[in-house]
Coordinates of C-alpha atoms and ligand atoms in Angstrom, one line a residue:
X24 CA 0.0 0.0 0.0
X25 CA 2.8 2.4 0.9
X26 CA 4.3 1.9 -2.5
X27 CA 1.1 2.9 -4.2
X28 CA 0.6 6.0 -2.1
X29 CA 4.2 7.0 -2.6
X30 CA 4.0 6.7 -6.3
X31 CA 1.1 9.1 -6.2
X32 CA 3.1 11.6 -4.3
X33 CA 1.5 10.8 -0.9
X34 CA 4.3 10.3 1.6
X35 CA 3.8 8.1 4.7
X36 CA 4.6 10.4 7.6
X37 CA 3.2 10.8 11.1
X38 CA 2.0 14.3 10.1
X39 CA -1.4 14.5 8.5
X40 CA -1.5 15.5 4.8
X41 CA -2.6 18.8 3.5
X42 CA -5.9 18.7 1.8
X43 CA -5.6 22.2 0.3
X44 CA -4.0 23.2 -2.9
X45 CA -4.4 26.9 -3.8
X46 CA -2.0 27.3 -6.7
X47 CA 0.5 25.5 -4.4
X48 CA 0.1 23.1 -1.5
X49 CA -1.0 25.0 1.7
X50 CA 1.5 23.6 4.3
X51 CA -0.8 23.8 7.3
X52 CA -4.5 24.2 6.5
X53 CA -6.7 25.4 9.3
X54 CA -9.6 22.9 9.2
X55 CA -10.2 19.7 11.1
X56 CA -8.2 16.5 10.5
X57 CA -10.1 13.5 9.3
X58 CA -9.0 10.0 8.6
X59 CA -9.5 8.1 5.4
X60 CA -10.7 4.6 5.9
X61 CA -10.4 1.5 3.7
X62 CA -14.0 0.2 3.7
X63 CA -12.7 -3.4 3.0
X64 CA -10.7 -3.6 6.1
X65 CA -11.6 -0.6 8.3
X66 CA -7.9 0.3 8.4
X67 CA -6.7 3.9 8.3
X68 CA -5.2 4.9 5.0
X69 CA -4.0 8.4 6.1
X70 CA -5.1 11.6 7.8
X71 CA -6.0 14.7 5.9
X72 CA -6.3 18.3 7.1
X73 CA -9.3 20.1 5.7
X74 CA -9.5 23.6 4.6
X75 CA -11.1 26.4 6.7
X76 CA -12.6 29.6 5.5
X77 CA -9.1 31.3 5.0
X78 CA -7.9 28.3 3.0
X79 CA -11.0 28.4 0.9
X80 CA -10.3 32.1 0.2
X81 CA -6.8 31.3 -0.8
X82 CA -8.2 28.8 -3.3
X83 CA -10.6 31.4 -4.8
X84 CA -7.7 33.9 -5.0
X85 CA -5.6 31.4 -6.9
X86 CA -8.4 30.4 -9.2
X87 CA -9.2 34.1 -10.0
X88 CA -5.6 35.0 -10.6
X89 CA -5.0 32.0 -12.9
X90 CA -8.3 32.7 -14.7
X91 CA -7.0 36.0 -16.0
X92 CA -4.1 34.3 -17.7
X93 CA -5.7 30.9 -18.6
X94 CA -8.6 32.4 -20.5
X95 CA -6.3 34.3 -22.8
X96 CA -4.6 31.2 -24.0
X97 CA -6.0 30.0 -27.3
X98 CA -8.3 27.0 -26.6
X99 CA -6.2 24.5 -28.6
X100 CA -3.2 25.5 -26.4
X101 CA -5.3 24.8 -23.3
X102 CA -6.2 21.5 -25.0
X103 CA -2.5 20.7 -25.2
X104 CA -2.1 21.0 -21.4
X105 CA -5.1 18.6 -21.0
X106 CA -3.5 16.2 -23.5
X107 CA -0.4 16.2 -21.2
X108 CA -2.7 15.6 -18.1
X109 CA -4.1 12.6 -19.9
X110 CA -0.6 11.3 -20.6
X111 CA 0.3 11.8 -16.9
X112 CA -2.8 9.8 -15.9
X113 CA -1.9 7.0 -18.4
X114 CA 1.4 6.7 -16.6
X115 CA -0.3 6.4 -13.2
X116 CA -3.4 4.4 -14.2
X117 CA -2.6 1.3 -12.2
X118 CA -1.6 3.1 -9.1
X119 CA -4.5 5.6 -9.1
X120 CA -6.9 2.8 -9.9
X121 CA -5.6 0.9 -6.9
X122 CA -6.0 3.9 -4.6
X123 CA -9.7 4.2 -5.8
X124 CA -10.1 0.6 -4.8
X125 CA -8.5 1.1 -1.4
X126 CA -10.4 4.3 -0.5
X127 CA -13.8 3.6 -2.2
X128 CA -14.0 -0.2 -2.2
X129 CA -14.7 -0.9 -5.9
X130 CA -12.9 -3.8 -7.4
X131 CA -9.6 -3.3 -9.3
X132 CA -11.1 -3.5 -12.8
X133 CA -13.6 -0.8 -11.9
X134 CA -11.0 1.3 -10.1
X135 CA -8.8 1.3 -13.2
X136 CA -11.8 1.7 -15.4
X137 CA -12.5 4.9 -13.6
X138 CA -9.1 6.2 -14.4
X139 CA -9.5 5.1 -18.0
X140 CA -12.7 7.3 -18.0
X141 CA -10.5 10.2 -17.0
X142 CA -8.1 9.5 -19.8
X143 CA -11.0 9.2 -22.3
X144 CA -12.5 12.5 -21.2
X145 CA -9.1 14.1 -21.5
X146 CA -8.9 12.9 -25.1
X147 CA -12.4 14.1 -25.8
X148 CA -11.6 17.5 -24.3
X149 CA -8.4 17.9 -26.5
X150 CA -10.6 17.4 -29.6
X151 CA -13.2 19.7 -28.2
X152 CA -10.6 22.5 -27.7
X153 CA -10.7 22.9 -31.5
X154 CA -14.5 22.7 -31.7
X155 CA -16.0 25.2 -29.4
X156 CA -18.3 26.3 -32.2
X157 CA -20.8 29.2 -32.2
X158 CA -23.5 29.7 -34.8
X159 CA -23.8 32.6 -37.3
X160 CA -27.2 34.0 -38.1
X161 CA -28.6 36.1 -40.9
X162 CA -29.3 39.6 -39.7
X163 CA -32.6 41.2 -40.7
X164 CA -30.8 44.5 -41.1
X165 CA -28.8 45.3 -44.3
X166 CA -25.0 45.5 -43.8
X167 CA -25.1 43.7 -40.5
X168 CA -23.5 40.5 -39.4
X169 CA -24.7 38.5 -36.4
X170 CA -23.1 35.6 -34.7
X171 CA -22.7 34.0 -31.3
X172 CA -19.5 33.1 -29.5
X173 CA -18.6 31.3 -26.3
X174 CA -16.4 32.8 -23.6
X175 CA -14.9 31.2 -20.5
X176 CA -17.3 31.7 -17.6
X177 CA -14.8 32.1 -14.7
X178 CA -13.6 30.1 -11.8
X179 CA -16.1 27.3 -11.1
X180 CA -16.8 25.0 -8.2
X181 CA -16.8 21.2 -8.4
X182 CA -18.4 19.2 -5.6
X183 CA -18.1 15.4 -6.0
X184 CA -19.5 12.2 -4.5
X185 CA -17.6 9.3 -2.9
X186 CA -18.6 6.6 -5.4
X187 CA -16.7 8.1 -8.4
X188 CA -13.9 9.8 -6.5
X189 CA -11.8 10.7 -9.6
X190 CA -13.7 10.3 -12.8
X191 CA -16.5 12.8 -12.1
X192 CA -13.9 15.5 -11.3
X193 CA -12.3 14.8 -14.7
X194 CA -15.6 15.0 -16.6
X195 CA -16.0 18.5 -15.2
X196 CA -12.4 19.7 -14.9
X197 CA -11.0 18.8 -18.3
X198 CA -14.0 20.2 -20.2
X199 CA -14.0 23.3 -18.1
X200 CA -10.3 23.7 -18.5
X201 CA -10.4 23.6 -22.3
X202 CA -13.3 26.1 -22.1
X203 CA -11.0 28.5 -20.3
X204 CA -12.3 28.1 -16.8
X205 CA -10.3 27.6 -13.6
X206 CA -11.7 25.7 -10.7
X207 CA -11.9 24.7 -7.1
X208 CA -12.7 21.0 -6.3
X209 CA -14.2 19.8 -3.1
X210 CA -14.0 16.0 -3.2
X211 CA -16.2 13.9 -0.9
X212 CA -14.9 13.9 2.6
X213 CA -14.9 10.1 2.4
X214 CA -12.3 10.0 -0.4
X215 CA -9.8 12.8 0.1
X216 CA -6.7 10.8 -0.8
X217 CA -8.0 10.3 -4.3
X218 CA -8.4 14.1 -4.5
X219 CA -4.8 14.7 -3.3
X220 CA -3.4 12.0 -5.7
X221 CA -5.2 13.5 -8.7
X222 CA -4.0 17.0 -7.8
X223 CA -0.4 15.7 -7.6
X224 CA -0.8 14.1 -11.1
X225 CA -2.1 17.2 -12.8
X226 CA 0.4 19.4 -11.0
X227 CA 3.2 17.6 -12.8
X228 CA 1.9 19.3 -16.0
X229 CA 0.4 22.5 -14.7
X230 CA 3.0 23.8 -12.2
X231 CA 6.1 23.9 -14.5
X232 CA 4.0 25.9 -16.9
X233 CA 3.0 28.4 -14.2
X234 CA -0.7 27.3 -14.3
X235 CA -0.9 25.6 -10.9
X236 CA -3.9 27.7 -10.1
X237 CA -6.1 26.3 -12.9
X238 CA -6.9 23.3 -10.7
X239 CA -7.3 23.9 -7.0
X240 CA -8.4 21.5 -4.2
X241 CA -10.2 22.3 -1.0
X242 CA -10.9 19.1 1.0
X243 CA -13.7 19.6 3.5
X244 CA -17.2 18.8 4.6
X245 CA -20.4 20.7 3.7
X246 CA -19.5 23.2 6.5
X247 CA -17.5 25.3 6.0
X248 CA -16.2 24.5 2.5
X249 CA -19.2 23.2 0.6
X250 CA -21.6 25.9 1.9
X251 CA -19.0 28.6 1.2
X252 CA -18.7 27.5 -2.4
X253 CA -22.4 27.3 -3.2
X254 CA -23.0 30.8 -1.7
X255 CA -20.0 32.4 -3.4
X256 CA -21.0 34.8 -6.2
X257 CA -17.4 34.6 -7.5
X258 CA -18.1 31.1 -8.7
X259 CA -20.7 31.6 -11.5
X260 CA -21.1 27.8 -11.9
X261 CA -21.3 25.0 -9.3
X262 CA -21.2 21.5 -10.6
X263 CA -22.4 19.2 -7.9
X264 CA -22.7 15.4 -7.9
X265 CA -24.3 13.5 -5.0
X266 CA -27.6 12.8 -3.3
X267 CA -30.9 14.4 -4.1
X268 CA -30.9 15.9 -0.6
X269 CA -27.6 17.7 -1.3
X270 CA -28.7 18.8 -4.8
X271 CA -31.8 20.4 -3.5
X272 CA -29.7 22.5 -1.1
X273 CA -27.2 23.4 -3.8
X274 CA -29.9 24.3 -6.3
X275 CA -31.7 26.5 -3.7
X276 CA -28.6 28.4 -2.6
X277 CA -27.0 28.8 -6.1
X278 CA -30.5 29.7 -7.6
X279 CA -30.9 32.2 -4.8
X280 CA -27.9 34.2 -6.1
X281 CA -29.0 33.5 -9.7
X282 CA -25.9 31.4 -10.3
X283 CA -25.8 28.4 -12.5
X284 CA -25.8 24.9 -11.1
X285 CA -25.1 21.6 -12.9
X286 CA -26.7 18.9 -10.8
X287 CA -26.0 15.2 -11.2
X288 CA -28.0 13.5 -8.4
X289 CA -29.4 10.1 -7.4
X290 CA -31.0 7.6 -9.7
X291 CA -33.5 4.9 -9.2
X292 CA -32.9 2.9 -12.4
X293 CA -35.3 0.3 -13.8
X294 CA -34.5 -2.5 -16.2
X295 CA -37.5 -3.9 -18.1
X296 CA -37.4 -7.5 -19.3
X297 CA -40.1 -8.3 -21.9
X298 CA -41.4 -11.7 -22.8
X299 CA -39.5 -11.7 -26.1
X300 CA -36.2 -10.7 -24.6
X301 CA -32.9 -12.5 -24.9
X302 CA -32.8 -13.6 -21.3
X303 CA -29.1 -14.4 -21.3
X304 CA -28.3 -10.8 -22.2
X305 CA -30.8 -9.5 -19.7
X306 CA -29.3 -11.7 -17.0
X307 CA -25.8 -10.5 -17.5
X308 CA -27.0 -6.9 -17.6
X309 CA -28.9 -7.2 -14.3
X310 CA -25.9 -8.9 -12.6
X311 CA -23.5 -6.2 -13.6
X312 CA -26.0 -3.4 -13.0
X313 CA -27.1 -4.5 -9.5
X314 CA -24.0 -6.1 -8.1
X315 CA -21.2 -4.1 -9.8
X316 CA -19.6 -1.5 -7.5
X317 CA -21.7 -3.2 -4.8
X318 CA -24.7 -1.3 -6.1
X319 CA -23.1 2.0 -5.5
X320 CA -23.3 3.6 -8.9
X321 CA -25.8 6.3 -9.6
X322 CA -26.8 4.2 -12.6
X323 CA -27.0 0.9 -10.6
X324 CA -30.0 -1.3 -11.5
X325 CA -32.4 -0.9 -8.5
X326 CA -35.6 -2.2 -10.0
X327 CA -36.1 -5.1 -12.5
X328 CA -39.6 -5.1 -14.0
X329 CA -40.3 -8.6 -15.3
X330 CA -43.0 -9.5 -17.9
X331 CA -45.3 -12.0 -16.2
X332 CA -44.6 -14.7 -18.8
X333 CA -40.8 -14.9 -18.1
X334 CA -40.8 -13.7 -14.5
X335 CA -40.5 -17.1 -12.9
X336 CA -37.8 -18.4 -15.1
X337 CA -35.8 -15.2 -15.0
X338 CA -36.0 -15.0 -11.2
X339 CA -34.7 -18.6 -10.8
X340 CA -31.8 -18.0 -13.1
X341 CA -30.9 -14.7 -11.5
X342 CA -30.9 -16.2 -8.0
X343 CA -28.5 -18.9 -9.3
X344 CA -26.2 -16.3 -10.9
X345 CA -26.1 -14.4 -7.6
X346 CA -24.8 -17.5 -5.8
X347 CA -21.7 -17.4 -8.1
X348 CA -20.8 -13.8 -7.1
X349 CA -17.4 -13.8 -5.4
X350 CA -17.5 -11.2 -2.7
X351 CA -14.3 -10.2 -0.9
X352 CA -11.3 -8.0 -0.8
X353 CA -11.7 -5.7 -3.8
X354 CA -7.9 -5.7 -4.4
X355 CA -7.9 -9.4 -5.1
X356 CA -8.1 -10.2 -8.8
X357 CA -10.9 -12.8 -8.6
X358 CA -13.3 -10.6 -6.5
X359 CA -16.5 -9.5 -8.2
X360 CA -18.0 -7.4 -5.4
X361 CA -16.3 -5.4 -2.6
X362 CA -17.7 -3.7 0.4
X363 CA -20.2 -0.9 0.8
X364 CA -18.7 2.4 1.8
X365 CA -19.5 2.5 5.6
X366 CA -21.6 1.4 8.5
X367 CA -24.3 3.9 7.5
X368 CA -24.7 2.1 4.2
X369 CA -24.9 -1.2 5.9
X370 CA -27.7 0.2 8.2
X371 CA -29.6 1.7 5.3
X372 CA -29.6 -1.6 3.4
X373 CA -30.6 -3.6 6.5
X374 CA -33.5 -1.2 7.1
X375 CA -34.6 -1.6 3.4
X376 CA -34.4 -5.4 3.8
X377 CA -36.6 -5.2 7.0
X378 CA -39.1 -3.0 5.2
X379 CA -39.3 -5.6 2.4
X380 CA -40.2 -8.3 4.9
X381 CA -42.7 -6.0 6.7
X382 CA -44.5 -5.3 3.4
X383 CA -45.0 -9.0 2.7
X384 CA -42.2 -9.1 0.1
X385 CA -39.6 -11.9 0.0
X386 CA -35.8 -11.8 0.2
X387 CA -34.9 -14.4 -2.4
X388 CA -31.2 -14.4 -1.7
X389 CA -28.8 -12.4 0.5
X390 CA -30.2 -9.8 2.9
X391 CA -27.5 -9.9 5.6
X392 CA -24.2 -8.4 6.5
X393 CA -21.2 -10.6 5.6
X394 CA -17.8 -11.3 7.2
X395 CA -14.9 -11.9 4.9
X396 CA -11.8 -13.7 6.0
X397 CA -8.9 -11.3 6.1
X398 CA -11.2 -8.3 5.9
X399 CA -12.9 -8.5 9.3
X400 CA -13.1 -4.8 9.8
X401 CA -14.8 -4.3 6.4
X402 CA -18.5 -3.3 5.7
X403 CA -19.8 -6.0 3.4
X404 CA -23.4 -6.7 2.5
X405 CA -24.5 -9.9 0.7
X406 CA -25.8 -9.1 -2.8
X407 CA -29.5 -9.3 -2.3
X408 CA -32.6 -9.9 -4.4
X409 CA -36.0 -8.9 -3.1
X410 CA -39.4 -9.7 -4.7
X411 CA -41.9 -7.0 -3.9
X412 CA -45.3 -5.8 -5.0
X413 CA -45.8 -2.8 -7.2
X414 CA -46.9 -0.6 -4.3
X415 CA -43.9 -1.3 -2.1
X416 CA -43.0 2.2 -0.8
X417 CA -39.2 1.9 -1.1
X418 CA -39.5 1.3 -4.9
X419 CA -39.5 5.1 -5.1
X420 CA -36.3 5.5 -3.1
X421 CA -32.6 5.0 -3.9
X422 CA -31.0 2.6 -1.4
X423 CA -27.3 3.0 -2.3
X424 CA -26.3 -0.7 -1.8
X425 CA -26.4 -4.1 -3.6
X426 CA -30.2 -4.6 -3.2
X427 CA -32.4 -5.1 -6.3
X428 CA -36.2 -5.3 -6.3
X429 CA -38.0 -7.6 -8.7
X430 CA -41.5 -6.7 -9.7
X431 CA -43.8 -8.6 -12.1
X432 CA -45.6 -6.5 -14.7
X433 CA -48.4 -7.4 -17.2
X434 CA -47.0 -5.8 -20.4
X435 CA -44.8 -3.0 -21.7
X436 CA -47.3 -0.2 -20.9
X437 CA -47.5 -1.4 -17.4
X438 CA -43.7 -1.6 -17.1
X439 CA -43.2 1.9 -18.5
X440 CA -45.8 3.4 -16.2
X441 CA -44.2 1.8 -13.2
X442 CA -40.7 2.7 -14.3
X443 CA -41.6 6.4 -14.6
X444 CA -43.6 6.5 -11.4
X445 CA -40.6 7.5 -9.2
X446 CA -39.1 10.9 -8.3
X447 CA -35.7 10.2 -10.0
X448 CA -35.0 10.0 -13.8
X449 CA -31.4 9.0 -14.5
X450 CA -31.0 5.7 -16.4
X451 CA -33.4 3.1 -17.8
X452 CA -33.2 0.0 -20.0
X453 CA -35.5 -2.4 -21.9
X454 CA -34.6 -5.9 -23.0
X455 CA -36.7 -6.9 -26.0
X456 CA -36.3 -8.2 -29.6
X457 CA -39.4 -6.3 -30.8
X458 CA -39.0 -3.1 -32.7
X459 CA -42.4 -1.9 -31.6
X460 CA -41.5 -2.4 -27.9
X461 CA -38.0 -0.8 -28.2
X462 CA -39.3 2.2 -30.2
X463 CA -42.2 2.7 -27.7
X464 CA -39.8 2.7 -24.8
X465 CA -37.7 5.3 -26.6
X466 CA -40.7 7.4 -27.8
X467 CA -42.3 10.5 -26.3
X468 CA -44.5 8.4 -24.1
X469 CA -41.7 6.0 -23.1
X470 CA -38.9 6.3 -20.6
X471 CA -38.7 9.7 -18.9
X472 CA -35.0 9.3 -18.0
X473 CA -31.9 11.1 -19.2
X474 CA -30.5 7.7 -20.4
X475 CA -32.6 5.1 -22.2
X476 CA -31.0 1.9 -23.4
X477 CA -32.2 -1.0 -25.5
X478 CA -30.6 -4.4 -24.8
X479 CA -27.9 -2.8 -22.7
X480 CA -28.1 -2.4 -18.9
X481 CA -28.7 0.8 -16.9
X482 CA -25.1 1.0 -15.7
X483 CA -21.9 2.1 -17.4
X484 CA -22.1 5.0 -19.8
X485 CA -19.7 6.0 -22.5
X486 CA -18.2 9.5 -22.2
X487 CA -19.1 10.5 -25.7
X488 CA -22.8 11.0 -24.8
X489 CA -24.3 13.6 -22.6
X490 CA -24.6 12.1 -19.1
X491 CA -27.3 13.0 -16.6
X492 CA -31.0 12.7 -15.7
X493 CA -34.3 14.4 -15.2
X494 CA -36.6 15.2 -12.3
X495 CA -34.9 14.7 -8.9
X496 CA -31.7 13.6 -10.7
X497 CA -31.3 17.3 -11.3
X498 CA -31.4 17.9 -15.0
X499 CA -27.6 18.4 -15.5
X500 CA -25.6 17.0 -18.4
X501 CA -21.9 16.2 -18.2
X502 CA -19.2 14.6 -20.4
X503 CA -19.9 14.3 -24.2
X504 CA -22.2 15.8 -26.8
X505 CA -22.6 19.6 -26.2
X506 CA -22.3 19.4 -22.4
X507 CA -19.3 21.8 -22.7
X508 CA -21.8 24.7 -23.1
X509 CA -22.5 24.6 -19.4
X510 CA -19.0 25.7 -18.7
X511 CA -19.1 28.8 -20.9
X512 CA -21.1 32.0 -21.3
X513 CA -22.8 32.7 -24.6
X514 CA -22.6 36.0 -26.3
X515 CA -24.6 37.2 -29.3
X516 CA -22.7 39.8 -31.3
X517 CA -24.0 42.1 -34.1
X518 CA -21.7 44.2 -36.2
X519 CA -22.9 47.1 -38.4
X520 CA -20.6 47.7 -41.3
X521 CA -22.7 50.6 -42.9
X522 CA -23.2 54.3 -42.3
X523 CA -26.8 53.8 -41.3
X524 CA -28.3 52.8 -37.9
X525 CA -31.4 50.8 -38.7
X526 CA -33.3 49.5 -35.7
X527 CA -34.6 45.9 -35.5
X528 CA -38.3 45.3 -36.3
X529 CA -38.2 48.3 -38.6
X530 CA -38.7 50.7 -35.7
X531 CA -38.2 54.4 -36.6
X532 CA -37.0 56.6 -33.7
X533 CA -36.0 60.2 -33.7
X534 CA -37.2 63.5 -35.2
X535 CA -39.4 63.1 -38.3
Ligands
NAD604 P1 -23.6 13.2 -0.8 O1 -24.8 14.0 -1.3 O2 -23.7 12.7 0.6 O3 -22.3 14.0 -1.0 C1 -21.9 14.5 -2.2 C2 -21.0 15.7 -2.1 O4 -21.8 16.8 -1.7 C3 -19.9 15.5 -1.0 O5 -18.7 16.1 -1.5 C4 -20.5 16.3 0.2 O6 -19.5 16.8 1.1 C5 -21.2 17.4 -0.6 N1 -22.2 18.2 0.2 C6 -23.1 17.6 1.0 N2 -23.9 18.6 1.5 C7 -23.5 19.8 1.0 C8 -23.8 21.2 1.1 N3 -24.9 21.6 1.9 N4 -23.2 22.1 0.4 C9 -22.1 21.7 -0.4 N5 -21.7 20.4 -0.6 C10 -22.4 19.5 0.1 O7 -23.5 11.9 -1.8 P2 -22.6 10.6 -1.7 O8 -23.1 9.8 -0.6 O9 -21.1 11.1 -1.6 O10 -22.8 10.0 -3.1 C11 -23.8 9.1 -3.4 C12 -24.9 9.8 -4.2 O11 -24.4 10.5 -5.3 C13 -26.0 8.8 -4.7 O12 -27.3 9.4 -4.5 C14 -25.7 8.7 -6.2 O13 -26.7 8.3 -7.0 C15 -25.2 10.1 -6.5 N6 -24.4 10.2 -7.7 C16 -24.9 10.7 -8.8 C17 -24.2 10.7 -10.0 C18 -24.8 11.3 -11.3 O14 -24.0 11.6 -12.2 N7 -26.1 11.5 -11.4 C19 -22.9 10.3 -10.0 C20 -22.4 9.7 -8.8 C21 -23.1 9.7 -7.7

């Protein structure tokens, strides 16, 4: 473990690490000191000193100063720095992936996959740096030219969740950087070492070029750091990823100052299996969607809606497949499922299991906390399948754990209605071989989610598409497509190259 930390610039010392980078590491931040815990073992990975209000101010000052210079670099030159950041990440992919595994608990393949996502978005951002296109319009006035252009918006704030401790930062940071913005990142207080490691990696590129202040880090909890960010008018955009509860608070405070928020919040994702589906495909998709990352992805499959004609067969096969899931130390190469993040997650899942039983539902497999040899201090939950009725109240809530609900439905309309009847709207999927069913699912009266898949599970999106969801998921879009527009301000410009001053709409104004 020490080797991995050391290769990421994290030295093992008795002194706690600084969690604040304000254009340079702040030697002794003024906030509280918190430990980072390995959820697989309960062991302490290191102690991190959070920022206080003065440290936060230093981050803002660094981001403001760097913004004045960074925004003046041509976008393709900014892209070149991001290309180098992608190269630096490639060189540290194994080590950073391992740290994600140790601090968050996802298995090695997923930890490295998360770093690969950072590399992919870096590549995407490099291309984008030559494609920040604006439109031109035909003016209604003679001798006038009209067009729109996109400017950097300023220093922005990035608040991220524990479950994607590095990739979500990159989705925001690399796009924002090629757009000309600088930023302050508050990672989850549960995964500060990932934040420090990422900061060290990009510093290798940015510091020698005198651009350390483009990416700043302020580890902390909601108070004082998070609340300071969302109330701060100097940050015109706050991009926040996390629970719906957090997003409502961020939306309210940022909206109250008429700032812009980009919210990526909880999901409650349904996977529909129709009677004509390829059940082998659907089975693999449910397994990865519900068990992968121990059910701690925003896109994890929470509800499987089974057509009545295949419900029994599918349920039997899924229960068998669950018995093959190898749960254990996420660092071990044959482990398929690691721990949940902490005791609070264990308790939330146990409460949901109890509610299933109280409602008359059945736990078909799992349902209990597990002990793993060699990982006695870890927080493991058995992967769990519950069969519930359509009116089970927790079907409308996101329980962030490896618990999936099976519900039997009559037909596609029934399934779509049930799928949409929740507050969240992130990801959705249908398994069918019928064109009518898939097109209905994708049509205006179909899935109401930001992501709608056919014969692909709910979990695991590519960076090329815009990622995000509707309703309580917050409406934000990150990563591919035209998501970059969130990080810039649009300006409409009209140029008159005549000696006349005609007004729009033919209005005449002045002495007759
Ligand atoms: P969380 O809401 O507890 O915390 C997320 C972040 O918000 C943390 O950095 C936290 O410190 C910060 N925060 C909390 N209150 C704040 C406040 N008042 N002001 C400013 N910052 C505040 O979420 P979590 O438990 O870390 O993550 C799990 C949740 O995130 C799940 O609901 C999951 O679905 C969601 N998530 C969504 C997406 C997406 O893209 N839609 C991606 C990943 C995770």
